[in-house]
Every structure is written in C-alpha cells, then in structure tokens.
Coordinates of C-alpha atoms in Angstrom, one line a residue:
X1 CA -89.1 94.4 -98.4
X2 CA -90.3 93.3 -101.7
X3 CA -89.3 93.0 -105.2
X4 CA -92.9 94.9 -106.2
X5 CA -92.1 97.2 -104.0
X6 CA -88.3 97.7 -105.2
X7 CA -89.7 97.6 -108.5
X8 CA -92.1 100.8 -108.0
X9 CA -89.4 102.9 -107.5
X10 CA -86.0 104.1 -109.0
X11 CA -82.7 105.5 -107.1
X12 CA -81.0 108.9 -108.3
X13 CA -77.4 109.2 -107.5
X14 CA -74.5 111.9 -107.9
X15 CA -71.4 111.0 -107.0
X16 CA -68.8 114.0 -105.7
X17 CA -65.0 112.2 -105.9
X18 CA -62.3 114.1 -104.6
X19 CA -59.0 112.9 -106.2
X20 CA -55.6 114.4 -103.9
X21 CA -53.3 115.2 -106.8
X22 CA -49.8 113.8 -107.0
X23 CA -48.0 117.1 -106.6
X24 CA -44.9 117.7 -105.4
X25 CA -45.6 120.2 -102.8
X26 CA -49.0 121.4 -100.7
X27 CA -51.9 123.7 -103.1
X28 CA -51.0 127.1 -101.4
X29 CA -47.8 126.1 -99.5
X30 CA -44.2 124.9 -100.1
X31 CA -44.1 121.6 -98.0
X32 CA -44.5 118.2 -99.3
X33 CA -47.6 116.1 -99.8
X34 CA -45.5 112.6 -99.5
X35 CA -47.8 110.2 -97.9
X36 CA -46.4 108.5 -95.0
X37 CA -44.7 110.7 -93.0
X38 CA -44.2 111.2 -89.3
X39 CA -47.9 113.0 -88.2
X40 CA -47.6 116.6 -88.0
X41 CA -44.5 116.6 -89.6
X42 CA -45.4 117.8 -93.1
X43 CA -46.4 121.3 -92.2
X44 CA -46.1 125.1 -92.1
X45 CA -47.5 128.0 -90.7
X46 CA -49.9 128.1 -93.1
X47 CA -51.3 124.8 -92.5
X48 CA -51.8 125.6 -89.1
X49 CA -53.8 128.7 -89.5
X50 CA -51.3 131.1 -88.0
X51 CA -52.6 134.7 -89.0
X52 CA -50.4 136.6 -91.0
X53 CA -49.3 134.1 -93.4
X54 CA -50.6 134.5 -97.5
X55 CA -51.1 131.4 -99.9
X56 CA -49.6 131.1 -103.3
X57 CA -51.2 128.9 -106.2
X58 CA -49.3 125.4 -106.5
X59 CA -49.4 125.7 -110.3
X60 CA -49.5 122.7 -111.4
X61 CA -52.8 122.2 -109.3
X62 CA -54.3 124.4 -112.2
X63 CA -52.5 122.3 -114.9
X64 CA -53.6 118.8 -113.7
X65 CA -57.6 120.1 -113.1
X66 CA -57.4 121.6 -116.5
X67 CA -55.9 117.9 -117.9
X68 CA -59.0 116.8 -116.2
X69 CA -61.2 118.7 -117.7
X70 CA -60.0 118.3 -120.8
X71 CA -59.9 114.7 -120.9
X72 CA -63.6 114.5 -119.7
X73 CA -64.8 117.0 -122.4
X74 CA -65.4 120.1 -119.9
X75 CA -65.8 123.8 -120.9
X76 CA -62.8 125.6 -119.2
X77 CA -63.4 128.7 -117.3
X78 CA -61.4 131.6 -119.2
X79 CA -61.6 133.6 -115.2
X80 CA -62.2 131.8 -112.5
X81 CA -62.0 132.7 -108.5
X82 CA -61.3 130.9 -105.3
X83 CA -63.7 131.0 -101.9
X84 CA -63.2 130.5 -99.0
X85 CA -65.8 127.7 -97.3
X86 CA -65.9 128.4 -93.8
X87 CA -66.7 125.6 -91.3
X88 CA -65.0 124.1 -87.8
X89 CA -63.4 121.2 -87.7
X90 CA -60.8 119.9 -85.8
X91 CA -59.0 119.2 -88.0
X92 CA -59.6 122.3 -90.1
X93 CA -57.0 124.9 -87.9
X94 CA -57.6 127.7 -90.3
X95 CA -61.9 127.5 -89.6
X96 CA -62.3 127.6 -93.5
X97 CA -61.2 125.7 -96.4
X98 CA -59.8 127.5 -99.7
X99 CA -62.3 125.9 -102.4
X100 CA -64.8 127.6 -105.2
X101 CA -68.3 127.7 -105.4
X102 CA -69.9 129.9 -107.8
X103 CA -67.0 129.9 -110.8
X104 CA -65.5 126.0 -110.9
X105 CA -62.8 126.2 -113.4
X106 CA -64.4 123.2 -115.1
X107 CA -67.6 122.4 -115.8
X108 CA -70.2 120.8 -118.4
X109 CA -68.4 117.7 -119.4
X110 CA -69.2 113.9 -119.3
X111 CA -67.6 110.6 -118.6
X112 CA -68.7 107.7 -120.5
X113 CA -69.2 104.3 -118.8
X114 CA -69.5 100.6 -120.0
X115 CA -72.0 98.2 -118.1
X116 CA -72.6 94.2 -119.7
X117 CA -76.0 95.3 -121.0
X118 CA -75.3 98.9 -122.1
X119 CA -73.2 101.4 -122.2
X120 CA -74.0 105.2 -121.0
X121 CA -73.4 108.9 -120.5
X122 CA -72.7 110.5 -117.2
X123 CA -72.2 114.1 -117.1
X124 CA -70.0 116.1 -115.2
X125 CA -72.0 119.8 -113.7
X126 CA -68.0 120.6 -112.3
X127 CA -64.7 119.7 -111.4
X128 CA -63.1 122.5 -108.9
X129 CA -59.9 122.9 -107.0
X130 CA -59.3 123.0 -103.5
X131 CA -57.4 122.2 -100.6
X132 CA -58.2 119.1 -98.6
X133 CA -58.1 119.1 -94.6
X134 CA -56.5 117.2 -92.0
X135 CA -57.3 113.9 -90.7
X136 CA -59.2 113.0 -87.3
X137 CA -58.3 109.4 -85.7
X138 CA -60.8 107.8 -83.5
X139 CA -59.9 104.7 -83.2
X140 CA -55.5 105.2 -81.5
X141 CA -57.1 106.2 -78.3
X142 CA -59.8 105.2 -76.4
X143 CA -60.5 108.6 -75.0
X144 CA -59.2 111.2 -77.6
X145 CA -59.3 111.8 -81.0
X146 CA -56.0 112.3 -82.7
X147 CA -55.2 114.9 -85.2
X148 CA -52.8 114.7 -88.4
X149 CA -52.4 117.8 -90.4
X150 CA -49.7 116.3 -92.7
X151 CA -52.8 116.2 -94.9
X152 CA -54.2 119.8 -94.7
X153 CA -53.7 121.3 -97.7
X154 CA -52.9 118.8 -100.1
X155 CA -54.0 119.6 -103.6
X156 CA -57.7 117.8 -104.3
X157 CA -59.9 117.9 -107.4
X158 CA -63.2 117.7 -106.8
X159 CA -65.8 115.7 -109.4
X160 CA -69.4 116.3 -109.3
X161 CA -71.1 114.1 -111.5
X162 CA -74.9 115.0 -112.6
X163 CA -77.6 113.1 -110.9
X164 CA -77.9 110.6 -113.9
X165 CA -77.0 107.3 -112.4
X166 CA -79.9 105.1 -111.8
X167 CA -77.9 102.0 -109.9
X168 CA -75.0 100.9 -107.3
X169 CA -73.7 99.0 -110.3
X170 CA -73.9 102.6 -112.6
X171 CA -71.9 104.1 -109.6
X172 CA -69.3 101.3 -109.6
X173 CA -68.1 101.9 -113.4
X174 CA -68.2 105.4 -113.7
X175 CA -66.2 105.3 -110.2
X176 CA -63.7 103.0 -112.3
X177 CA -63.3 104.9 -115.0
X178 CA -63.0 108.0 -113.2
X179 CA -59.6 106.0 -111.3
X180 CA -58.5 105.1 -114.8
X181 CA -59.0 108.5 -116.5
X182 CA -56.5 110.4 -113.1
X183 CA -54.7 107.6 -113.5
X184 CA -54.0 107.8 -117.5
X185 CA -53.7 111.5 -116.7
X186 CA -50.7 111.0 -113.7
X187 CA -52.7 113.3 -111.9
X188 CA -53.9 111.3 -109.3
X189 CA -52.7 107.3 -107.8
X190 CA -56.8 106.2 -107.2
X191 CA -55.6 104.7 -104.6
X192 CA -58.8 104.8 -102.0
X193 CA -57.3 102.9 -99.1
X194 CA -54.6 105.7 -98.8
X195 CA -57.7 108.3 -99.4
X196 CA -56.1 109.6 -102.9
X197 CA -59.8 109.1 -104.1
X198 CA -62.7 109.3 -102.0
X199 CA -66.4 109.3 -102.8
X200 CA -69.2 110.9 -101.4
X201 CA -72.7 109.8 -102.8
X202 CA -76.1 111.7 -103.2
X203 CA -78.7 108.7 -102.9
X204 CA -82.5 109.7 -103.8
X205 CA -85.4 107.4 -104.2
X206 CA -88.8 108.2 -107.0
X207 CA -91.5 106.3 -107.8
X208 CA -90.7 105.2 -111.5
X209 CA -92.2 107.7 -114.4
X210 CA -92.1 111.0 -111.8
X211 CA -89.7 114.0 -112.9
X212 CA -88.8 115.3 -109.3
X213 CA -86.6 114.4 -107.2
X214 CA -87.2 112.5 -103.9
X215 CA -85.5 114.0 -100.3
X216 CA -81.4 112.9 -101.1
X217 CA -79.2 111.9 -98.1
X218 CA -75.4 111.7 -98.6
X219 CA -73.0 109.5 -97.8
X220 CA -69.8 109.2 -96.6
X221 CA -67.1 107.1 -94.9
X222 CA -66.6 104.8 -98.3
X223 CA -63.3 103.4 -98.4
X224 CA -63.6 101.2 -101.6
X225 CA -65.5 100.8 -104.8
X226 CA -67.2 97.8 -103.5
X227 CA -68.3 99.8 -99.8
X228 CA -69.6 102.4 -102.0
X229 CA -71.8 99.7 -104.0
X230 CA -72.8 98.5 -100.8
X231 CA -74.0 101.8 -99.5
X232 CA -75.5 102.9 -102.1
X233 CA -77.7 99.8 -102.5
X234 CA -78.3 99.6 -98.9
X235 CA -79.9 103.0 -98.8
X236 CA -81.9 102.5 -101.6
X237 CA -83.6 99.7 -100.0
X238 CA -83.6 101.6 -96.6
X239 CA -85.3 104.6 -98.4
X240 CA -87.9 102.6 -99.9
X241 CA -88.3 100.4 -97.2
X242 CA -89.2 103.5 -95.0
X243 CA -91.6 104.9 -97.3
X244 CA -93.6 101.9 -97.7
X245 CA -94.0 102.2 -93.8
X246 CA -95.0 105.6 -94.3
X247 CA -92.1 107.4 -92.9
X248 CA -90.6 110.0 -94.6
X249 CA -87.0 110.7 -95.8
X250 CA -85.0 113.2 -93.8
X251 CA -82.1 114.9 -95.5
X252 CA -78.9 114.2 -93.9
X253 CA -75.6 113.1 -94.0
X254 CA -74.8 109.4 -92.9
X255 CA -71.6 107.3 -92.5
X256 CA -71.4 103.8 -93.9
X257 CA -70.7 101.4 -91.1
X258 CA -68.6 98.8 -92.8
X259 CA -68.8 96.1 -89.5
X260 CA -72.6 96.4 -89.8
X261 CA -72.9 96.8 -93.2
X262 CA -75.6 99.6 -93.3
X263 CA -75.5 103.4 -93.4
X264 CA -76.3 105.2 -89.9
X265 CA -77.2 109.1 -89.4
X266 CA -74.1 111.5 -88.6
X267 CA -75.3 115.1 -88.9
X268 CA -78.4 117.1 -90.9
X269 CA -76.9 118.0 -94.3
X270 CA -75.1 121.6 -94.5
X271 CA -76.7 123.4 -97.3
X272 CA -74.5 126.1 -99.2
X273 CA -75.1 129.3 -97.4
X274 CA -74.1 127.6 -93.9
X275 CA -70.6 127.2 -94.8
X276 CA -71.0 131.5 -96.0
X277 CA -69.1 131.3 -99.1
X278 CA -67.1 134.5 -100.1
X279 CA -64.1 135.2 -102.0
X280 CA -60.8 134.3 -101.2
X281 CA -59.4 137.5 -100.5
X282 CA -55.7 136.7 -100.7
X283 CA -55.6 134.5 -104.4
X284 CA -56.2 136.4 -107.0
X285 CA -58.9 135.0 -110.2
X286 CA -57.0 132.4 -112.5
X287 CA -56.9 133.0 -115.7
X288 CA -56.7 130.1 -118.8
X289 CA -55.0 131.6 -122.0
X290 CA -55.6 129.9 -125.0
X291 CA -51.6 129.6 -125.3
X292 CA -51.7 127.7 -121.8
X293 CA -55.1 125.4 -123.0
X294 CA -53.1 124.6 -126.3
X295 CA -50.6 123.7 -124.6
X296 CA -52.0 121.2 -122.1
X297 CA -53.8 119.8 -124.9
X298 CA -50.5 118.2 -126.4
X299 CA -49.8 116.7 -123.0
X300 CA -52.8 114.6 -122.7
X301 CA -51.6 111.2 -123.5
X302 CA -54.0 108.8 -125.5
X303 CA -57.0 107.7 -123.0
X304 CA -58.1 104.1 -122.7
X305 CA -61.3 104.3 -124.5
X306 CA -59.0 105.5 -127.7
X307 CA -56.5 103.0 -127.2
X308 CA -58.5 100.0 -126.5
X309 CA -60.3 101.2 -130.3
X310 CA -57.1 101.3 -131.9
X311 CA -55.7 98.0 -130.8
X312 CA -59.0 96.1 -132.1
X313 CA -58.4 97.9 -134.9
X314 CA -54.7 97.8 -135.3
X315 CA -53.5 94.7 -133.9
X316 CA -56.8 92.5 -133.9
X317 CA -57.5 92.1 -130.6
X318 CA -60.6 90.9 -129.0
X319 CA -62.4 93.6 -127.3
X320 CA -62.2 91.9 -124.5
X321 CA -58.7 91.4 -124.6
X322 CA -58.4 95.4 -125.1
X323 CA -59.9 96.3 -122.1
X324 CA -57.6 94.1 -120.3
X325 CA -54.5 95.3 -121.5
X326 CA -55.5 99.2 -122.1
X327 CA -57.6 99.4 -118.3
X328 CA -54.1 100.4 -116.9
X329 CA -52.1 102.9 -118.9
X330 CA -48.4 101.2 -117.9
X331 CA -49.7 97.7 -118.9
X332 CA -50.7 99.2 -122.3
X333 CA -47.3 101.1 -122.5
X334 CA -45.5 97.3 -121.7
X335 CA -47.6 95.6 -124.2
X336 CA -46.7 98.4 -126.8
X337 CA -43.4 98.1 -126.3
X338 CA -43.0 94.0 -126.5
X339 CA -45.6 94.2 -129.8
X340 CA -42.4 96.6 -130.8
X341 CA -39.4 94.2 -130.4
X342 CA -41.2 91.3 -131.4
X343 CA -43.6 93.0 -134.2
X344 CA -46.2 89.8 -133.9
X345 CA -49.1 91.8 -131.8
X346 CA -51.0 88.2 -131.3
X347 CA -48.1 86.3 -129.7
X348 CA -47.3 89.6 -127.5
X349 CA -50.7 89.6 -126.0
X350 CA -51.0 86.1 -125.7
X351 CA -47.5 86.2 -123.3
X352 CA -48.7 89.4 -121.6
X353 CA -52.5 88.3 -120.6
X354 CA -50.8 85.1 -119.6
X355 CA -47.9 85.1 -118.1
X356 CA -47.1 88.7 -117.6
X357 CA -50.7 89.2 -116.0
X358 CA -50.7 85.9 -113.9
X359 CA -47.0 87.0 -112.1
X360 CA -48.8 90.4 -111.8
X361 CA -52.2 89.0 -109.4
X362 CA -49.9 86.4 -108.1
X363 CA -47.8 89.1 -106.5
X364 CA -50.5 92.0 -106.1
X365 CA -47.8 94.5 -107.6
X366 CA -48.1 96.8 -110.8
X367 CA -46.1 96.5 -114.0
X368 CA -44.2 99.3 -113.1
X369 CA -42.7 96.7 -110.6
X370 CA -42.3 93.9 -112.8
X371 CA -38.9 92.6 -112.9
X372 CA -39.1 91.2 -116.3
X373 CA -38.3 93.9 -119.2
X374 CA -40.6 94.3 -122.4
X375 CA -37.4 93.5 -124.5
X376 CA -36.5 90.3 -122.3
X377 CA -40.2 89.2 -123.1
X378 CA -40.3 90.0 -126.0
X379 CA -36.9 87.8 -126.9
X380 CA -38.2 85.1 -125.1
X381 CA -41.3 84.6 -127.5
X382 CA -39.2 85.0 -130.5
X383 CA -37.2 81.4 -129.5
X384 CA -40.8 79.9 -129.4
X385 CA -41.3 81.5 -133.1
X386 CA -38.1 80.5 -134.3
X387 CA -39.1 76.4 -132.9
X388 CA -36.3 76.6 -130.6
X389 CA -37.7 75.6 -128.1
X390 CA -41.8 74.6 -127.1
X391 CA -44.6 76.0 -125.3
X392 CA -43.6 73.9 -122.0
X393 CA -39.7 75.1 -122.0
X394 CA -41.4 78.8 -122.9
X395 CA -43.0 78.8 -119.3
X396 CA -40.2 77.1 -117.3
X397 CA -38.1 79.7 -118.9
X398 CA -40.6 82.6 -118.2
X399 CA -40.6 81.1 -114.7
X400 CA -36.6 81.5 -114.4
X401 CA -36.2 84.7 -115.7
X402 CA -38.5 85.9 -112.9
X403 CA -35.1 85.0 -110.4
X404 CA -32.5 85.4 -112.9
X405 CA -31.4 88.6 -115.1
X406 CA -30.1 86.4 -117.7
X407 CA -31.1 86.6 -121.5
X408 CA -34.1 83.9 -122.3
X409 CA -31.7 82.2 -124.4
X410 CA -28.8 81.8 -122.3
X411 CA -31.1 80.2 -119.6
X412 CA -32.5 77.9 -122.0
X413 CA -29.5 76.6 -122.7
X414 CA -28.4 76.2 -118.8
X415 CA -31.8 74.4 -118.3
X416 CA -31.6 72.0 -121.6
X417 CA -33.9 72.9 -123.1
X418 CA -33.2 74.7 -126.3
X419 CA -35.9 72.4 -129.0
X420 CA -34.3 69.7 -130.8
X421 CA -35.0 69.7 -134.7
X422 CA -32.4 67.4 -136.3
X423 CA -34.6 64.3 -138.0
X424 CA -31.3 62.4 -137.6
X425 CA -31.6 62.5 -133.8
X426 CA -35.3 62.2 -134.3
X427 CA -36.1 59.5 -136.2
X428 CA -34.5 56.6 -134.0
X429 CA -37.3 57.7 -131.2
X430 CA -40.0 57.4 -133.5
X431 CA -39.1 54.2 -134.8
X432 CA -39.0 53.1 -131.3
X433 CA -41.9 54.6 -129.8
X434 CA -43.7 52.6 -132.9
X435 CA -42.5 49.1 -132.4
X436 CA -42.9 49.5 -128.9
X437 CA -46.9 50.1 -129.4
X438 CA -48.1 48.3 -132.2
X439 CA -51.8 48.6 -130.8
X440 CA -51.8 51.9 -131.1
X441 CA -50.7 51.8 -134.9
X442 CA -53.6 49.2 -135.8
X443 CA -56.3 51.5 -134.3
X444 CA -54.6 54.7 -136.0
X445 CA -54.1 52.6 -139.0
X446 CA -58.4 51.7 -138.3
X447 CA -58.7 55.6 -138.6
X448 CA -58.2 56.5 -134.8
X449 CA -56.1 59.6 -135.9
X450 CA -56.4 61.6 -132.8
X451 CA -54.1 59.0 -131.3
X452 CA -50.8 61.3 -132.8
X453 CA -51.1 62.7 -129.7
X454 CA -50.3 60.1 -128.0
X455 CA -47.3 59.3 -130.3
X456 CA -46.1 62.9 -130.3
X457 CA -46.3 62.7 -126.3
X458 CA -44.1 59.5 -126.0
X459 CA -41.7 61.0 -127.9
X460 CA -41.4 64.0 -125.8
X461 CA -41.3 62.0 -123.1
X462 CA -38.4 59.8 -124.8
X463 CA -36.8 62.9 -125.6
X464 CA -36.9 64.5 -122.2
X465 CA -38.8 67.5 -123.7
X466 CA -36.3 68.3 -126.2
X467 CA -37.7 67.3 -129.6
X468 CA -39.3 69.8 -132.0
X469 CA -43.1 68.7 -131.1
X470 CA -43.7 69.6 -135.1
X471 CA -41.5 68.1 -136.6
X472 CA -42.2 65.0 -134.4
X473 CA -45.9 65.0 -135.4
X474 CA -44.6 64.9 -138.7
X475 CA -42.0 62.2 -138.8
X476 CA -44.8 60.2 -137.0
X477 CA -47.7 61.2 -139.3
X478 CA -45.5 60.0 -142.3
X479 CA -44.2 56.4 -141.1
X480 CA -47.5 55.4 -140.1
X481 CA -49.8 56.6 -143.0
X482 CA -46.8 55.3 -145.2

C-alpha cells in the first residue's frame, strides 16, 4: 500500500487494560490470588459456580480502584453498583462474570503521556471493578483444551481510555505510563507476560478532516507493549489497505497472531445487550464517604510525573536523567536514599545511572533485588570525594562489593587500593617518569600541554594505581613549567 494512501487517512484507538490487582485474596472470595500455583488448586465453591454460595467485597479491591482513580484525576462515584455480565465460557463456571456497566466507580479522568515530538492528553471515560475469569490452554494437548480456574476471580481493574489516540506509538506511552502509574500505586506488578496487565485495543480508520468514526474492530491476544504496537499498526494498514480495494470493514474481534505477525478474525464483536447486563443481586451498592476518599488521598505516594519535576528542580538533574531514575518508583526511593547519606545529589546519580543501573540490565533484576544497600553506595562515593581512592579503584570496588558484604572501605584496603597522597612518596616517581622521557618535556615545554596526560598516566602506572591522580597532575604541572 502506499504512503498517499496511508497519508489520506488517520487511525482512532481506545485502549481497555485490565490490571489484576496485587491483593491478598480473590474479589468476592477468601482464597489466594498467588500466581503460580498448582492448576485448580486456588479455589472455592464460589469459583466454581456451585449454587448456593454468596460473594463478599474484597475491600481493598475498592481501595486500590479508588487509588486509581485518584491518581489519574477521576470523578469518584459517591453510589455505585455491581452487574452481573452474563456470557459462556469455559472457563467462566459460574456463566456470568461480576463486573459494572452503567455506574463504574470511576470515571472522567485522564492520563498524560510524553512522545519525542509532543506531549498529550488521554482521557479516561472509566475505570471499573470486576472479577477476572479462568484461563483456557490450547497449546498442553493436542486434542483438548485445558482449563485453570486458579485465576477466576482475581481482583481486575478495568481502564477505558477515550478514543483519542491517533498512533501505535500514542498507544505504546500511555500503555507505559499506565504500568508506571499501578506500579507507583502497588496496586498492580504490570507484569504482561504473567497477564497482570493485559490490553485490548479498539482500532478504527477515517479519512483525515472527517468527525465520525470509521467501523472499529478490537483486538486481543497482546502479550507485550511491543505486540500491541505491532497490532495496532498492522490493522491500520490492513483497514486501509482494504478500503482502497473497496471492501468494507466488518466489526469484529480478532487475535494477534504473534508467529505471523498480523491480526486474524476470531468472533463478530458482542455488543452490550448480548452479554444482558443486570444487577448483581447478591452485592449490595458501594458507597465512597468523603472520610474514606480523604483518607486514600494521604496514601497516594508522590507520582513520577511530580517527582521527576522536583528532582530537576531540586537536585539539578537533567530531565533526561529524571525520567530515568523516577520511571520506576523503587529506583527513585534508592536514589533518594543514597542522595541522603551522601548529601551530593550529582555524584549519587552519577553512581546510580552508572553503575547501579548497568548491574541492574546486566542481571535483568529490579532494585528491590539489588544486593548492594543505598548506604554501602552511598559510603563508597564518599572515599572517591574524600581522594581516597580514584575513579578506576571506585569501580573495581563497586565490582567487589557486588560478591562481598564488606564495607567499601575495608575492601579497598584488602585490594590496595586506598589513593596515595603523600608528595614524599610522590615526588621520586615524578622525577623519574621525567628523566626517563625527556622528549616528551621538550614538546610540553614547545606548548604541547595536553601531554600531562601522558605524565599523569606513567605515574599511575609507576605507582600501580595508587597515586592521588591530582595531586600527581600537580607535582608534574609544577616541575616542568618551573
């Protein structure tokens, strides 16, 4: 297809995330949500869809939505109900899901997102609670399908953005800062592998300048942020493709086939009245106090959009040195702590982006796993401040104290490598290294003065790495412009 015709049109897409909420137990029944357990193991009657048994309102399903909500500017529902959506599905025992429809306890907010070129407002039409299902596996037997209702019932959010994002690239970032804001908010892990956040995506094409909307299919079966950039963009193309042909656009749901890369049909979309919403008969309407808003209010820890802000503007930091450190809320909290120890906010974020963040790739683990305390990092960039030892000894060191749980300066020692500074001891190496290379002097002496370096590195070579690089650039400067 081609770039006129890609040109003539743009793409319309709302994204609906459901985030499974880090709970302790199920949303209307007391059995765990761990993830990994045996299948079928993390269950109860209610689960299975035995008749006779009532739910009861995990509470702090209503807290973290409401967190949500308030973090992403929502109106709060003072009354709000729960329906029931009724639909079969295997794994689905009970033939409906607990959900709302008509009265979301959250609604009218927005989520700001960041983009190279610009920046830009999404808005939020809901966020409501319900209960997730179980899980169908097609691929454990080549001629059943397996089902795993550890899952049914887990506590899930669900995020329905406004149709305002115009590209896969839009979609990516508020995706991201959707992850960031649950995971600020210890609400959610965003872990999409594990299905903690899942995406489904409402994908519409328009000829540019036209108001209405074009036929929308949605998509599903999106395991990362990059498959869902990949979909997205895919059926944009395909969409246009097929209307330059003149075809036409039929609304339905389609799976993203991640071996073929392209989106394939699954089933015609399900429009509201066919799952026959109606009110959940046994949960009665929750009801948000002002006392209980108040209160959740003053649990909301600072967001990343605030904190990267007040680091530029406390601490100097680049801004794009802020979004590094604030993009995870535990990274921000380590940096925080080291900027406390040591109280010199530039050298802690030059060890943390560094060092701290290098260990962190290199291992794919989270600095909640990092075996190397703020305060031991912290200690270890003061002996580099206080010239006792040098930038090379500072990363040999760093490296050690990723084995060892020994101070920085004890190890330093051990190693050798604590910074020489005594001129006495000095002095007899630089008089050396310059009768040794009396070339070098006559071109420095010519005005070749960028050859201290190479002074200042024989000497720490002479020295074995030792010698106070300073103070050696000093001695040197001294004798030979004397």
């Amino acid at each position: 297809m081609s770039t006129i015709a890609h040109e003539k049109y743009e793409a319309v897409i709302g994204l609906e995330v459901h985030a499974q909420l880090l709970t302790q137990s199920k949303a209307f029944a007391p059995v765990t949500t761990e993830y990994g357990g045996a299948p079928n193991t993390q269950v109860t009657p209610l689960c299975l869809g035995h008749p006779g048994t009532l739910p009861v309102v995990n509470e702090n399903l209503v807290r973290y939505i409401i967190k949500m909500g308030l973090a992403t500017k929502c109106d709060v529902a003072e009354k709000s109900i729960f329906a029931r959506k009724n639909y079969f599905y295997p794994d689905l025992p009970k033939g409906y899901q607990i959900s709302q429809y008509d009265t979301p306890i959250c609604f009218d907010g927005f989520v700001d997102i960041s983009l190279e070129e610009y920046d830009k407002r999404i808005g939020l039409t809901r966020i409501h609670m319900e209960e997730d299902a179980g899980k169908s596996m097609h691929d454990q037997d080549p001629y059943n399908t397996l089902v795993d209702l550890n899952r049914a019932g887990t506590p899930l959010i669900e995020i329905v953005s406004e149709p305002d994002l115009r590209t896969p690239q839009e979609a990516y970032a508020y995706l991201s800062k959707i992850k960031q804001i649950v995971q600020y908010l210890e609400i959610c892990d965003g872990n999409m592998e594990e299905g903690s956040l899942r995406c489904d995506a409402n994908v519409s094409v328009r000829p540019r300048g036209r108001e209405k909307f074009g036929t929308r299919t949605e998509l599903k079966n999106m395991n990362s942020f990059r498959n869902v950039e990949k979909a997205i963009e895919y059926e944009i193309y395909r969409q246009i493709e097929l209307i330059e042909d003149g075809g036409e656009v039929v609304q339905q749901t389609r799976l993203w086939d991640t071996s073929k890369m392209q989106t394939r049909p699954m089933r015609s979309k399900e429009e509201a009245h066919d799952y026959r919403y109606f009110p959940e008969p046994d949960l009665p309407p929750i009801i948000v106090t002002d006392e209980m808003l108040n209160e959740i209010r003053e649990e909301l820890p600072e967001l990343a959009d605030v904190r990267r802000k007040r680091f530029m503007e406390e601490f100097g930091m680049s801004e794009d040195d802020a979004v590094t450190i604030t993009d995870s809320r535990y990274l921000a909290d380590y940096y925080e702590e080291v900027v406390e120890h040591l109280g010199n906010p530039k050298a802690a974020s030059n060890i943390v982006l560094s060092e701290v963040l290098r260990v962190l790739n290199e291992q794919s683990i989270d600095i909640r796993e990092f075996s190397i305390s703020a305060k031991r990092v912290s200690d270890l960039v003061k002996l580099k401040e206080e010239d006792k030892i040098n930038s090379s000894a500072m990363q040999q060191i760093f490296n050690a104290m990723l084995e060892e749980d020994k101070e920085p300066e004890a190890l330093a020692k051990e190693m050798n490598l604590i910074q020489v500074s005594d001129s006495g001891f000095l002095e007899p190496i630089v008089d050396e290294i310059i009768d040794n290379n009396p070339d070098e002097v006559a071109r420095y002496k010519d005005g070749k003065k960028q050859l201290i370096g190479f002074f200042v590195g024989q000497a720490m070579k002479a020295s074995r790495g030792k010698a106070n690089p300073k103070l050696v650039k000093d001695l040197i400067s001294k004798k030979l412009d004397d």
